[in-house]
């Protein structure tokens, strides 16, 4: 399997910052939805989505350590 080299250019950084911030907002939205959900299967699905997004945030943070959650 080919391993793609990470693009750490300034343009890539700006795109990743936008994506990182959108992930933060999406996670907040899903957490709100999760509070109102009673079905355990749906709650589990929402939690798995959040976990995947959190992993993506960690990956981005590792690429660009100066990104902040503001």
Coordinates of C-alpha atoms in Angstrom, one line a residue:
X1 CA 0.0 0.0 0.0
X2 CA 1.3 3.5 -0.9
X3 CA 1.7 5.9 2.0
X4 CA 0.8 9.4 1.1
X5 CA 3.2 12.0 2.4
X6 CA 1.5 14.7 4.5
X7 CA 1.2 18.1 2.9
X8 CA 2.3 20.6 5.5
X9 CA 2.2 23.7 3.2
X10 CA 0.6 26.9 4.3
X11 CA -2.4 26.3 2.1
X12 CA -2.8 22.8 3.5
X13 CA -2.5 24.2 7.0
X14 CA -5.3 26.8 6.4
X15 CA -7.6 24.1 4.9
X16 CA -6.9 21.8 7.9
X17 CA -7.6 24.7 10.4
X18 CA -11.0 25.2 8.7
X19 CA -11.7 21.5 8.8
X20 CA -10.5 21.2 12.5
X21 CA -12.9 24.0 13.5
X22 CA -15.8 22.5 11.6
X23 CA -15.1 19.2 13.3
X24 CA -15.3 21.0 16.7
X25 CA -18.6 22.5 15.8
X26 CA -20.0 19.2 14.5
X27 CA -18.9 17.3 17.6
X28 CA -20.7 19.9 19.8
X29 CA -23.8 19.5 17.7
X30 CA -23.7 15.7 17.9
X31 CA -23.2 15.8 21.7
X32 CA -26.4 17.9 21.9
X33 CA -28.2 15.4 19.7
X34 CA -26.9 12.6 21.9
X35 CA -28.3 14.2 25.0
X36 CA -31.9 14.0 23.6
X37 CA -31.5 10.5 22.2
X38 CA -32.9 7.5 24.1
X39 CA -32.3 4.7 21.7
X40 CA -29.0 3.0 22.8
X41 CA -28.2 1.9 19.3
X42 CA -28.4 5.5 18.0
X43 CA -26.5 6.8 21.0
X44 CA -23.7 4.3 20.3
X45 CA -23.6 5.3 16.6
X46 CA -23.3 9.0 17.6
X47 CA -20.5 8.2 20.1
X48 CA -18.6 6.3 17.4
X49 CA -19.0 9.3 15.0
X50 CA -17.6 11.5 17.7
X51 CA -14.7 9.2 18.4
X52 CA -13.8 9.1 14.7
X53 CA -13.9 12.9 14.5
X54 CA -11.8 13.2 17.7
X55 CA -9.2 11.0 16.1
X56 CA -9.1 13.2 13.0
X57 CA -8.6 16.2 15.3
X58 CA -5.7 14.5 16.9
X59 CA -4.2 13.7 13.5
X60 CA -4.5 17.3 12.4
X61 CA -3.1 18.6 15.8
X62 CA -0.1 16.3 15.3
X63 CA 0.5 17.8 11.8
X64 CA 0.0 21.4 12.9
X65 CA 0.7 21.6 16.7
X66 CA -0.1 25.3 16.8
X67 CA -3.8 24.8 16.0
X68 CA -6.0 25.8 18.9
X69 CA -9.6 25.2 19.9
X70 CA -10.9 28.8 19.8

